Short mmCIF file of C-alpha atoms in Angstrom, two decimals:
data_model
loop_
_atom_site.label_atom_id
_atom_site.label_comp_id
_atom_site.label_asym_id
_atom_site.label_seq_id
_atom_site.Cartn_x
_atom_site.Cartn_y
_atom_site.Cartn_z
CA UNK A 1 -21.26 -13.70 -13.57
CA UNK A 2 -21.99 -10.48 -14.84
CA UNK A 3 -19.21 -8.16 -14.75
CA UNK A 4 -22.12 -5.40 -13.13
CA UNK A 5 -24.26 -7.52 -10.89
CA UNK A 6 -20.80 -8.26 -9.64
CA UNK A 7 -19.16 -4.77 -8.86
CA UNK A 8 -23.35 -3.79 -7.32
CA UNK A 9 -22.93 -6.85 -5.08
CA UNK A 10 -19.75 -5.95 -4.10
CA UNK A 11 -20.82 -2.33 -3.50
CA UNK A 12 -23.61 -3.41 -1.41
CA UNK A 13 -21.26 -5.30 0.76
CA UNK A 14 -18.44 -2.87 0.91
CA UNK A 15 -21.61 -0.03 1.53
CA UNK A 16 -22.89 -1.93 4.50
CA UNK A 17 -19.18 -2.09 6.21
CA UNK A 18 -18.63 1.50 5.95
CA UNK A 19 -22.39 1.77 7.10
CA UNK A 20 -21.31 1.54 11.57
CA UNK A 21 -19.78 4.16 13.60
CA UNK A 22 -18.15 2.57 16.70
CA UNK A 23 -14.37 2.77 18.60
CA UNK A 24 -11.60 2.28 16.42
CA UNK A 25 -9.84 -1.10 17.00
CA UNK A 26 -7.77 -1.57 19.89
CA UNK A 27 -7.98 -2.45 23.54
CA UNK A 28 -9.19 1.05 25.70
CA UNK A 29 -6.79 2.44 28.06
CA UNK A 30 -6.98 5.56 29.48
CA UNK A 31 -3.90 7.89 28.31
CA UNK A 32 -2.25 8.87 31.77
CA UNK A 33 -2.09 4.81 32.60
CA UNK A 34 -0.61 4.53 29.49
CA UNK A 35 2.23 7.03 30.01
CA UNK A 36 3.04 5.99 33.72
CA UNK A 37 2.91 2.39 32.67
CA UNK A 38 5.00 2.04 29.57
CA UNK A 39 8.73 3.01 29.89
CA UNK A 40 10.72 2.67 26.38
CA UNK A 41 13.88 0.01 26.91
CA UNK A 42 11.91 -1.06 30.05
CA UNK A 43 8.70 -2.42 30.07
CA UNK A 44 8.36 -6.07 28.59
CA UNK A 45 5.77 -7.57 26.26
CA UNK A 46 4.70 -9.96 28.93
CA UNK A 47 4.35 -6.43 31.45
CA UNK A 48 2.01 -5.05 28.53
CA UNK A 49 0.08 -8.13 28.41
CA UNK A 50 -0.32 -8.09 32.30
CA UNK A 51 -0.98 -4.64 32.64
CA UNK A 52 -3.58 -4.06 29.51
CA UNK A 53 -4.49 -7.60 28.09
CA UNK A 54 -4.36 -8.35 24.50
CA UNK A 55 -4.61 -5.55 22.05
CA UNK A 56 -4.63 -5.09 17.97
CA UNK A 57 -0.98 -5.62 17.06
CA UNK A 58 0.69 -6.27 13.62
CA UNK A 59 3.63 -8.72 13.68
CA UNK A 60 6.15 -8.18 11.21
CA UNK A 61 9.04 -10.57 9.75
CA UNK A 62 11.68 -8.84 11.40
CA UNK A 63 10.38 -9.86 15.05
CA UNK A 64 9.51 -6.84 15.93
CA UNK A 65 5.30 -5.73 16.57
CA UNK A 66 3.47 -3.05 16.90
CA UNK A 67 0.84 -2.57 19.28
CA UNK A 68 -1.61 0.37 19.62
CA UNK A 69 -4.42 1.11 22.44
CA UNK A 70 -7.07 3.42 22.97
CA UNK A 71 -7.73 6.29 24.85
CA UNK A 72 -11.20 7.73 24.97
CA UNK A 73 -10.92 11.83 24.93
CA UNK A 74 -14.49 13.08 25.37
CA UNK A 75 -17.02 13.35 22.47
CA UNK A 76 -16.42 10.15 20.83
CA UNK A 77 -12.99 10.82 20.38
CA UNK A 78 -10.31 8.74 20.78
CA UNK A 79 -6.21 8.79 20.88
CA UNK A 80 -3.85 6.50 19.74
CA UNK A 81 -1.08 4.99 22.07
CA UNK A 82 1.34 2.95 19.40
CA UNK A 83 3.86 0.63 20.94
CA UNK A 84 6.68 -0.53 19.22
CA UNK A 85 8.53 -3.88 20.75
CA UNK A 86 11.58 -4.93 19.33
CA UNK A 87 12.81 -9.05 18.64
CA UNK A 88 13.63 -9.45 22.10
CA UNK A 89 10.22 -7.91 23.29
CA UNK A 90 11.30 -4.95 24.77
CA UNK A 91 9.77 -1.69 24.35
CA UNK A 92 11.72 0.60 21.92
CA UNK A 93 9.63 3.46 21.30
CA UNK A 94 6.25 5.25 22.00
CA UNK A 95 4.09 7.73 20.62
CA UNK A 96 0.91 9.57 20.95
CA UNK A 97 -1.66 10.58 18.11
CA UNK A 98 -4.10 13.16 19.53
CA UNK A 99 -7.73 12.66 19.76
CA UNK A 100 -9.78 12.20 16.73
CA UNK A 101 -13.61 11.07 15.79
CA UNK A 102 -13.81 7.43 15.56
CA UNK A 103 -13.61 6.20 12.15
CA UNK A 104 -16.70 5.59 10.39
CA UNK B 1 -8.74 10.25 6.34
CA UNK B 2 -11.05 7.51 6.77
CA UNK B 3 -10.53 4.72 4.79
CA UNK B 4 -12.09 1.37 3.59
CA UNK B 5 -9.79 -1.73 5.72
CA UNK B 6 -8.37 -4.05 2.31
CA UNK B 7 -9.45 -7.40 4.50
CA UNK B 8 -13.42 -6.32 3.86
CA UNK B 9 -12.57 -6.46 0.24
CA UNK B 10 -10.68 -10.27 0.51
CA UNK B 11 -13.72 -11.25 2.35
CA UNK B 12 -16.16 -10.14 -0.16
CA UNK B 13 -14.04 -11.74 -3.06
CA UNK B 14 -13.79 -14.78 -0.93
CA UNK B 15 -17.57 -14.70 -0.81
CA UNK B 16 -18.75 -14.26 -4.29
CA UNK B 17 -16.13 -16.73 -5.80
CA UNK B 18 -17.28 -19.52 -3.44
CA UNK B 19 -19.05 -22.12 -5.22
CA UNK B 20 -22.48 -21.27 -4.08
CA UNK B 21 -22.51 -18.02 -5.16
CA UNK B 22 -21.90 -18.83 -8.94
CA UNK B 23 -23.59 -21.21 -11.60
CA UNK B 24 -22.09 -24.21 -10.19
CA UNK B 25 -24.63 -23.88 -7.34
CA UNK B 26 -27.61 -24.87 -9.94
CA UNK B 27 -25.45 -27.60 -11.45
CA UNK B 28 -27.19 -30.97 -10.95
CA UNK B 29 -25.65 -34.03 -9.03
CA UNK B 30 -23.58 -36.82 -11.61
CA UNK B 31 -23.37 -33.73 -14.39
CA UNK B 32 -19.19 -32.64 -14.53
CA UNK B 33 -18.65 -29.26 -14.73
CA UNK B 34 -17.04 -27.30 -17.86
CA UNK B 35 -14.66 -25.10 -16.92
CA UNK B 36 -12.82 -22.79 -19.31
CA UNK B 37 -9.30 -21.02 -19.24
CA UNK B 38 -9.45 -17.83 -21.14
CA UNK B 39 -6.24 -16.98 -21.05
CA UNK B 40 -3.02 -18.25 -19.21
CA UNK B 41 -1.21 -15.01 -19.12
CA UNK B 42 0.51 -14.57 -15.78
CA UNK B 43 -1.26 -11.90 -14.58
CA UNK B 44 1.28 -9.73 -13.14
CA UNK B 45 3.08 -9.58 -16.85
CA UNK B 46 4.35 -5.90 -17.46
CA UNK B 47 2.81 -5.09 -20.44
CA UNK B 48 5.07 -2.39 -22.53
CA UNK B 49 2.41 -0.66 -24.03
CA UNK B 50 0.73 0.11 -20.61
CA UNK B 51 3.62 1.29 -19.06
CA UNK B 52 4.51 3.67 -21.75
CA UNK B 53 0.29 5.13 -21.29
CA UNK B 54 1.91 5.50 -17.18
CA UNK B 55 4.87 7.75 -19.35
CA UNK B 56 1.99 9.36 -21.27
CA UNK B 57 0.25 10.08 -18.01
CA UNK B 58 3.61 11.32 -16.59
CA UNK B 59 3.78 13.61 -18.97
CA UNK B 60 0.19 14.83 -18.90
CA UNK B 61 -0.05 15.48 -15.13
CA UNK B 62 3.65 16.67 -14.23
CA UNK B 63 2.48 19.46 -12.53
CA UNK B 64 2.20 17.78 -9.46
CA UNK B 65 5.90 16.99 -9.23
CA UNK B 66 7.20 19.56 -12.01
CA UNK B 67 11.21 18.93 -10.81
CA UNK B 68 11.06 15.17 -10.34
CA UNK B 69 11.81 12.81 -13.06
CA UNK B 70 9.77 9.48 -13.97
CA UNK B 71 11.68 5.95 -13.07
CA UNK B 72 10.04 2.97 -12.63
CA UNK B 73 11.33 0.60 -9.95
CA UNK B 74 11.06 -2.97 -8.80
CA UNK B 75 10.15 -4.57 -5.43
CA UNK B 76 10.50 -7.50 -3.86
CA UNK B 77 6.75 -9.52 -3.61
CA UNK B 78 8.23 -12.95 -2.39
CA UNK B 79 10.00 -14.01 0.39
CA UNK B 80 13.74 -15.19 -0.35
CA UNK B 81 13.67 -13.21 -3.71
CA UNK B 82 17.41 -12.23 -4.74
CA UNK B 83 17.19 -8.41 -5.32
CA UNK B 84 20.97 -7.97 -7.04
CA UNK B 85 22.14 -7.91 -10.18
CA UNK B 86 18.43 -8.26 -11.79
CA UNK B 87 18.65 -7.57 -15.64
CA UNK B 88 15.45 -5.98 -17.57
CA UNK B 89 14.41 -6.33 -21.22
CA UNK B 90 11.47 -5.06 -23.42
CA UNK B 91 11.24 -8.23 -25.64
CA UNK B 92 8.66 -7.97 -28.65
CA UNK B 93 8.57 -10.86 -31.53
CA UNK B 94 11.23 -9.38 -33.39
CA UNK B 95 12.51 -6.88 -31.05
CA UNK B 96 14.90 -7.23 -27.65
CA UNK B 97 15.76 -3.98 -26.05
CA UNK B 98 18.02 -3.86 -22.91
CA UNK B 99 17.16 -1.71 -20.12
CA UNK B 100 19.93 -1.25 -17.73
CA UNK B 101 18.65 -1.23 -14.30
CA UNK B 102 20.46 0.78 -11.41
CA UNK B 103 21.96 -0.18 -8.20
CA UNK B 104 18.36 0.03 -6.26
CA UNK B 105 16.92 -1.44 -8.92
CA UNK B 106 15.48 1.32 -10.47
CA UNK B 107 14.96 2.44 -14.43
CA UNK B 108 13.86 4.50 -17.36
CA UNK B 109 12.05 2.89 -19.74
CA UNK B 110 12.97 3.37 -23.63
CA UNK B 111 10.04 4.26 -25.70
CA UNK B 112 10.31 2.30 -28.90
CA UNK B 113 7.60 2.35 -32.05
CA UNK B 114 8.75 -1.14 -33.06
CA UNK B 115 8.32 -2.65 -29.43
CA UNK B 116 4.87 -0.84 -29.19
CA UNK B 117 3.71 -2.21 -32.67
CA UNK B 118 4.49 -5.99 -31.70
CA UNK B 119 2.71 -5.64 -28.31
CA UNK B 120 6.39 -6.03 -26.41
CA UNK B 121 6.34 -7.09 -22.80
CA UNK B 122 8.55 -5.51 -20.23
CA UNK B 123 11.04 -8.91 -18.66
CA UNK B 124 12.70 -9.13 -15.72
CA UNK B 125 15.22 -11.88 -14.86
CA UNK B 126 13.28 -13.36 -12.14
CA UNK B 127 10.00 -14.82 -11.74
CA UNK B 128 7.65 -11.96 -12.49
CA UNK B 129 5.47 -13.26 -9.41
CA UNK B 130 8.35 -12.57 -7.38
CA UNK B 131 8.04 -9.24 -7.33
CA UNK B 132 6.55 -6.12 -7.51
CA UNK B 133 6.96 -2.10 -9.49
CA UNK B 134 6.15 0.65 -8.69
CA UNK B 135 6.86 4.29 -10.40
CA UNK B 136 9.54 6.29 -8.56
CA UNK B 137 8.98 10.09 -8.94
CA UNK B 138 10.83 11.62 -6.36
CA UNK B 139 11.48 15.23 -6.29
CA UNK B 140 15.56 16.33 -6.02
CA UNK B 141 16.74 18.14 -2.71
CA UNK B 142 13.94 17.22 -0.05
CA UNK B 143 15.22 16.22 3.21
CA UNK B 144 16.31 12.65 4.19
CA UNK B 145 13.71 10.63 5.53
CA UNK B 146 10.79 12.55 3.65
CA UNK B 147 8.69 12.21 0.18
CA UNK B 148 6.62 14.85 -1.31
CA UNK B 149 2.92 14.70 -1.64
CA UNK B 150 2.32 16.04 -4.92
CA UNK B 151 5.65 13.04 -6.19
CA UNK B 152 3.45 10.74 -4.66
CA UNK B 153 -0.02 11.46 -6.68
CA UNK B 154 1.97 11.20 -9.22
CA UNK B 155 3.29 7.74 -8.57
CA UNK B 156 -0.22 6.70 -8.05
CA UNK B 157 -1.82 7.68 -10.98
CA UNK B 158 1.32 6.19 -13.63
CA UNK B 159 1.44 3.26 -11.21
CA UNK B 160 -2.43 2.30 -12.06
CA UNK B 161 -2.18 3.60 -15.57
CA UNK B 162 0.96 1.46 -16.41
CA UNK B 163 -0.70 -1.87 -14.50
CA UNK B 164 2.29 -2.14 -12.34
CA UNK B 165 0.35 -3.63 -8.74
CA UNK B 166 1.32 -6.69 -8.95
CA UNK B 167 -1.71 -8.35 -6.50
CA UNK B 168 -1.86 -12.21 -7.51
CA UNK B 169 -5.13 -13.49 -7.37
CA UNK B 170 -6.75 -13.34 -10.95
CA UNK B 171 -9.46 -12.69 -8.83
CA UNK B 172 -7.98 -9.29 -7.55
CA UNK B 173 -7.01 -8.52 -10.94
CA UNK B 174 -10.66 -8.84 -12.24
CA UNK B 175 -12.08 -7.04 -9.87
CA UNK B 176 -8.87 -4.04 -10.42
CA UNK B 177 -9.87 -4.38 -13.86
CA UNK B 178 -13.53 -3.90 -13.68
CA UNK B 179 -13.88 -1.36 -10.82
CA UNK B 180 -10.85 1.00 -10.77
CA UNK B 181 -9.17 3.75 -13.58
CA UNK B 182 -5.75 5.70 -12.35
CA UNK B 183 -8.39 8.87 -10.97
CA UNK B 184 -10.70 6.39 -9.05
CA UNK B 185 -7.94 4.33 -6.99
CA UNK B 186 -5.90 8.06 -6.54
CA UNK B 187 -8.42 10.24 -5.81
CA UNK B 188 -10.60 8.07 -3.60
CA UNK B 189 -10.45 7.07 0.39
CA UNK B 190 -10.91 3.56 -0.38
CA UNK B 191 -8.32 3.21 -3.59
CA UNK B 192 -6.25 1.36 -1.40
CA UNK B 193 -2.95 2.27 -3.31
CA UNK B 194 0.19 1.18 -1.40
CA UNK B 195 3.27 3.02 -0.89
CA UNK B 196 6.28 1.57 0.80
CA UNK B 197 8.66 3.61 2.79
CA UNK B 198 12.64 3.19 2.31
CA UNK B 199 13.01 1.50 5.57
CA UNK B 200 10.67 -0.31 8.31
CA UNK B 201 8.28 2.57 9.48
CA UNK B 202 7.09 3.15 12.86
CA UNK B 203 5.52 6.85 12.34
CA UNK B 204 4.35 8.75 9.16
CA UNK B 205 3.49 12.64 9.19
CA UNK B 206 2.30 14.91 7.28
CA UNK B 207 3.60 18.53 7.19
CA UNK B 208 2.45 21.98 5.06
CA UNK B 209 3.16 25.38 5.66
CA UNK B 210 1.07 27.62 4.78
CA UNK B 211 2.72 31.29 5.26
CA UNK B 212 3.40 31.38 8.51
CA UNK B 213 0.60 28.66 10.01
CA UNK B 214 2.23 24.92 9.60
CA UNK B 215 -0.27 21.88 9.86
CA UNK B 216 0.60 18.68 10.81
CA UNK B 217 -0.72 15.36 11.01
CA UNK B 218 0.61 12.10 12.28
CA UNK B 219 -1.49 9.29 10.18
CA UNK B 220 -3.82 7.12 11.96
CA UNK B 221 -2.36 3.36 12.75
CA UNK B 222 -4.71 2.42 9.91
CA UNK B 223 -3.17 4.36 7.59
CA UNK B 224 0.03 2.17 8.32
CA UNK B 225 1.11 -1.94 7.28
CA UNK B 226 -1.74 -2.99 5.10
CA UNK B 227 -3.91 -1.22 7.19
CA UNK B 228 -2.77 -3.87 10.43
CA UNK B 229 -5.55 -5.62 9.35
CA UNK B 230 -4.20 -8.41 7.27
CA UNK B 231 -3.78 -11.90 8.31
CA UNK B 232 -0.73 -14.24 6.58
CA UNK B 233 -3.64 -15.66 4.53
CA UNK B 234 -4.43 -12.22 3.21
CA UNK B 235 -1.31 -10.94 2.43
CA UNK B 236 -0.31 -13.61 -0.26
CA UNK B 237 -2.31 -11.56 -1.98
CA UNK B 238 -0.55 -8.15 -0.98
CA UNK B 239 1.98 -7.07 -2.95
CA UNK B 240 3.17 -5.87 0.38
CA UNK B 241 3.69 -9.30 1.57
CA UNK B 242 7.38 -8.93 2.31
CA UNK B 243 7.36 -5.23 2.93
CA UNK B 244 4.68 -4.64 5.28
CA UNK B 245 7.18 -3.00 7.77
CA UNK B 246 7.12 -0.29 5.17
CA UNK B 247 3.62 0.08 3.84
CA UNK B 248 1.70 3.09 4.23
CA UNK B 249 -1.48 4.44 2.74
CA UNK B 250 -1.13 8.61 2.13
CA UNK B 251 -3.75 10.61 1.75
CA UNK B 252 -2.96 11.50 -2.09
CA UNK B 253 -6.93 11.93 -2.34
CA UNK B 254 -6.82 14.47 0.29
CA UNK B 255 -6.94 18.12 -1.71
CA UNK B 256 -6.87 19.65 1.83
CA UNK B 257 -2.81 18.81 1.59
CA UNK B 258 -1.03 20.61 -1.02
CA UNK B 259 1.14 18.99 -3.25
CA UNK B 260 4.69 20.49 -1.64
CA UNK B 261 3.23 19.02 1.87
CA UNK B 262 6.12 16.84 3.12
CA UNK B 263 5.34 13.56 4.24
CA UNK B 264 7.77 12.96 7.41
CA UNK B 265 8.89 8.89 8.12
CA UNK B 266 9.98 8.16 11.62
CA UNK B 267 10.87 4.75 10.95
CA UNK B 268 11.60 1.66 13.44
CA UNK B 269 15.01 1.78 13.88
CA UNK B 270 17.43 5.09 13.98
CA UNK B 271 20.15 4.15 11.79
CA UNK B 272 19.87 2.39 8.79
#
């Protein structure tokens, strides 16, 4: 194929999936359920699951995962709750990323 | 910092090389099809001459990292690889020069006329599939657990210039090759050039100081591993594969952050 058809096809695709503006992956939660709920070296995978349902994660080869939720702000704008669980699916650590525009 | 997710890109190349999308969709039942191998290079060969243009491109641009020095270093890409003891050569038809390669397998490449006449490759004792490189340009004195911004534009544009992503799909190469220079892939939202922390990464900031205002910036998740969006089927084709505890996209295409803005790791575990 033609090396130019082929980067204008592939720049029509890659146009038409920056094209939408919608909430950034990740299950919604608000933020103060979030911080009452999830206690580092405490709260369980399974407790997440129960409390929140399923949300975008990232597995890695070590065993541990991180997790991250949603919290709508106001305007469109959402925060970032990341979870980090170790090997034995514990909760390790938390942290917060402060409201931003959804990405677009 | 919004950014292009990697996984549209797989799909898209997944797309277009299926067989419907290419002449073997008008071939005609009973008629075999030709196909021909141009070359049988493995296509994450370090070429010697590009890797001395990423010197030349050092050299050009050291302003964004004037105290830091240029090594290049390699990565593991494969599961299981053994990372010790790796030996490095820049072997040419008539010329074998040895390149002695530091405890975290790091290195300074020798620039030779001979090797550069005879088109030299740059060999590692292992499987060149089985890993990665990457330019090191890290700036003396900053504080543990940080890089430097204007060290890591740097890296970028001497990573792309000396071929060094080491991606293996021919298909990803192709499209690198057609589509990208050093200044697109650095200086764009969607060059998608990886950078790998020391150790597994949990947080990455950014921090500048400006007189006596500082800004910082925790990146967004998909900023971090790959972008989170990769499945195992994708990241065969990552050279991130075994790293992606570590991988991070910065914003090196950002001119809002200076060069001397400190990029801050808070990584999984405390202690090493």
């Amino acid at each position: 194929m033609n090396r130019l058809l082929f980067a204008a096809v592939l720049s029509a695709i890659l146009a038409t999936g920056c094209a939408t503006s919608s909430a950034p992956p990740g299950t919604q939660v608000a933020a103060e359920r979030l911080q009452q709920t999830v206690v580092p070296g405490t709260t369980t995978k399974a407790q997440l699951l129960e409390a929140f349902g399923p949300t975008k994660n990232v597995v890695f080869d070590s065993g541990y995962e991180a997790w991250v939720y949603q919290s709508p702000a106001g305007g469109g704008r959402f925060s970032e709750f990341v979870v980090l669980i170790n090997p034995q699916g514990i909760v390790v650590k938390t942290r917060t990323r402060e409201a931003t525009l959804p990405a677009r | 910092m919004t950014r292009l997710a990697p996984v549209r890109v797989v799909f898209a190349l997944a797309l277009l090389s299926s067989p419907l999308a290419g002449p073997a969709a008008a071939q005609t039942a009973g008629q075999p099809a030709t196909v021909t191998v141009q070359s049988t290079r493995d296509p994450v060969d370090k070429s010697y001459r590009k890797m001395i243009k990423g010197m030349e491109r050092f050299a050009r641009d050291h302003a964004l990292a004037p105290n830091a020095p240029l090594r290049f270093q390699l990565l593991p890409r494969l599961p299981g690889v053994n990372m010790s003891g790796i030996t490095l050569r820049v072997a040419g038809n008539t010329v074998s020069i040895p390149v002695p390669v530091a405890p975290d397998n790091s290195f300074v490449l020798p620039r030779n006329e001979q090797a550069l006449r005879e088109d030299a490759a740059v060999l590692a004792s292992r499987k060149t599939s089985s890993m990665t490189w990457r330019a090191q340009i890290v700036t003396p004195g900053l504080p543990a657990g940080t890089r430097r911004l204007g060290d890591m534009r740097l890296e970028c544009l001497v990573g792309v210039e000396a071929g060094l992503v080491s991606n293996s799909s021919p298909l990803f190469s192709w499209i690198s090759d057609a589509l990208t220079s050093p200044d697109q892939v650095c200086n764009s939202p969607n060059g998608n050039y990886l950078f790998f922390a020391d150790r597994p990464v949990f947080a990455v900031r950014l921090r500048s100081a400006n007189g006596t205002n500082e800004r910082v910036e925790t990146l967004p998740f998909n900023m971090l591993y790959a972008g989170g969006e990769q499945t195992k089927a994708d990241l065969q084709y990552c050279d991130c594969q075994v790293m992606l505890d570590r991988t991070f996209y910065a914003p090196i295409w950002d001119k809002s952050w200076p060069d001397d803005t400190l990029v801050e790791f808070e990584y999984m575990e405390d202690t090493p």
